[in-house]
Structure formats: structure tokens, C-alpha cells
CSV table of C-alpha atoms in Angstrom, one decimal:
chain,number,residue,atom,x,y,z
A,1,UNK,CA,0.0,0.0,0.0
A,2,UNK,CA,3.0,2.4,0.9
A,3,UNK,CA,4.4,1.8,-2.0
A,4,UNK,CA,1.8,2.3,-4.4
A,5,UNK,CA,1.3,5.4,-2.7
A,6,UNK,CA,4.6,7.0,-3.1
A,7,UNK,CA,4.6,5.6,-6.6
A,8,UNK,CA,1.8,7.8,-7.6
A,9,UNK,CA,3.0,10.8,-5.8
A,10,UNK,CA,5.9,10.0,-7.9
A,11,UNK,CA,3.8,10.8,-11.1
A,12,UNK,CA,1.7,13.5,-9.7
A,13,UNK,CA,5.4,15.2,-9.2
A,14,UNK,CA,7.2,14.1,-12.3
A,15,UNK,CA,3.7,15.2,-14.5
A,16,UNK,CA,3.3,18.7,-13.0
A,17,UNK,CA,6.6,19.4,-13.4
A,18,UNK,CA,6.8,18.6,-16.9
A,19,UNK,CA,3.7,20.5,-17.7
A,20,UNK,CA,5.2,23.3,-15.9
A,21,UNK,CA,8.5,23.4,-18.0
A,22,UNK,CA,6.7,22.5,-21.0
A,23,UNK,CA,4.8,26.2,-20.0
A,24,UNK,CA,7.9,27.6,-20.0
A,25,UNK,CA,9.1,26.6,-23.2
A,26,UNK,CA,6.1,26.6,-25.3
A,27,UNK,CA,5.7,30.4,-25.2
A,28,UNK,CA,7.7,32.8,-27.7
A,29,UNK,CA,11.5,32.4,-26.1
A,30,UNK,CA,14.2,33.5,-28.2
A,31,UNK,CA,17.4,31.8,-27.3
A,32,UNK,CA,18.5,34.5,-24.7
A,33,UNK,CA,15.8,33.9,-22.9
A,34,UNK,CA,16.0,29.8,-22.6
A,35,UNK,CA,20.1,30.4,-21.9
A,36,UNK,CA,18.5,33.0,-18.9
A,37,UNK,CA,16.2,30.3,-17.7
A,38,UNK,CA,18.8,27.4,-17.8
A,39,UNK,CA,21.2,29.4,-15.9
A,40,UNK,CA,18.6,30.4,-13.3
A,41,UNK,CA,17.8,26.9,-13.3
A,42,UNK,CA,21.6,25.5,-13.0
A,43,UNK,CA,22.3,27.8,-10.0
A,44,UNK,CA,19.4,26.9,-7.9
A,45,UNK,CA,16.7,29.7,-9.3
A,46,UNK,CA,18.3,32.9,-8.4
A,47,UNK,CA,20.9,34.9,-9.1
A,48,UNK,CA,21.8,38.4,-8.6
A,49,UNK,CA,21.8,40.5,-12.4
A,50,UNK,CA,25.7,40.5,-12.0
A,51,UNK,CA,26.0,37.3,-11.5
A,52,UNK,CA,23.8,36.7,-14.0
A,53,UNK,CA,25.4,38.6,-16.5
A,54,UNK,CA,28.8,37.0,-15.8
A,55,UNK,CA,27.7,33.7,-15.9
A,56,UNK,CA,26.0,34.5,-19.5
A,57,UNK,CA,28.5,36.7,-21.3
A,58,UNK,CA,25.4,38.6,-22.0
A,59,UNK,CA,25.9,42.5,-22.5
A,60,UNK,CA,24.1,44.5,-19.2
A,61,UNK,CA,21.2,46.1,-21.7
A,62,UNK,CA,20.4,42.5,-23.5
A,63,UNK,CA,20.0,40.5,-20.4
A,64,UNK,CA,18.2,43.2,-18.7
A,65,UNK,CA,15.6,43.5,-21.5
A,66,UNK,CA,15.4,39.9,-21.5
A,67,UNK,CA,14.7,39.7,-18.3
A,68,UNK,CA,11.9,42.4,-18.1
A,69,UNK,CA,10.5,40.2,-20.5
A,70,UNK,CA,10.4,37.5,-18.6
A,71,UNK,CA,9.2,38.8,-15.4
A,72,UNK,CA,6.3,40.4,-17.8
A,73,UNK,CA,5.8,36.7,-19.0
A,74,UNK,CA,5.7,35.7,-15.6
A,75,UNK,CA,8.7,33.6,-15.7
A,76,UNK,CA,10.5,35.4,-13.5
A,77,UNK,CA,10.6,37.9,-10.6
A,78,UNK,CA,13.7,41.3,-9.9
A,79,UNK,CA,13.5,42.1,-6.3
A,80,UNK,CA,15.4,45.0,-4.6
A,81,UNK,CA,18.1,43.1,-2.2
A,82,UNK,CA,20.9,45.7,-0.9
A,83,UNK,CA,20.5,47.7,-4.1
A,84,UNK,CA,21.0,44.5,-6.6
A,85,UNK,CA,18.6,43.0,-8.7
A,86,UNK,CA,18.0,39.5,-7.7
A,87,UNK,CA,16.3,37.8,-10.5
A,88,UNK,CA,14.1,34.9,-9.1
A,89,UNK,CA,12.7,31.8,-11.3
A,90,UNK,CA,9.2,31.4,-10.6
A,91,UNK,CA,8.5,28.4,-12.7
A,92,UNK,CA,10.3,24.9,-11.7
């Protein structure tokens, strides 16, 4: 009985997170955006911008457009922390 239990919590889990990255990557991403996400993703979901940037190679201005973008999409969120942006990965 235990088992079959954590067997389907197993799917439940492995399902919503695949329909969850699946969100992610079915709207219009360019590239820059998917490399912004997989870094966010690779580093444990946040990252200040400078880090960001480093970590990227992006120019300042492209990954900061890119990442208004996806906070507008809802992908991400930029919070305040000691006068840094922080950029946050909403999505799994």
C-alpha cells in the first residue's frame, strides 16, 4: 500500500513538473531567454543580475531587457536586495 502510494505521488510530481516546463518553453522564447532560464535553473533559481550577467556573457542592456521580459511573461521575478537586482525563477 506504501508503496503504491509513493509511486503515484511520484507521477503527480514528475507530470506537473513537466507540464510546468513544458509552459515555460512553449511560449515565444528567443534563445536569450531559454540560456537565462537554464542558468537560473543550473544555479538553484536565483541569481543576482551581476552574476547573471557573468555567468551569461550577456551584454548589461540585452539581459536586462530579456529579463523584463520574462518577469512580464511571468517567468521570472527582480527584487530589490541591498540595491541588486535579484532575479528569481518562478517556474520549476
Amino acid at each position: 500500500m506504501a508503496v503504491a502510494l509513493i509511486v503515484i505521488v511520484s507521477v503527480v510530481v514528475m507530470l506537473s513538473r513537466r507540464r510546468a516546463i513544458e509552459a515555460v518553453e512553449g511560449r515565444n522564447l528567443d534563445d536569450v531567454d531559454k540560456l537565462i532560464i537554464a542558468t537560473l535553473r543550473q544555479y538553484g533559481g536565483s541569481l543576482y543580475q551581476s552574476q547573471l550577467q557573468q555567468l551569461t556573457n550577456l551584454p548589461k542592456t540585452t539581459l536586462w531587457r530579456h529579463v523584463m521580459k520574462l518577469r512580464d511573461m511571468g517567468i521570472v521575478r527582480v527584487d530589490k536586495v541591498n540595491g541588486l537586482n535579484k532575479v528569481t525563477l518562478l517556474t520549476p
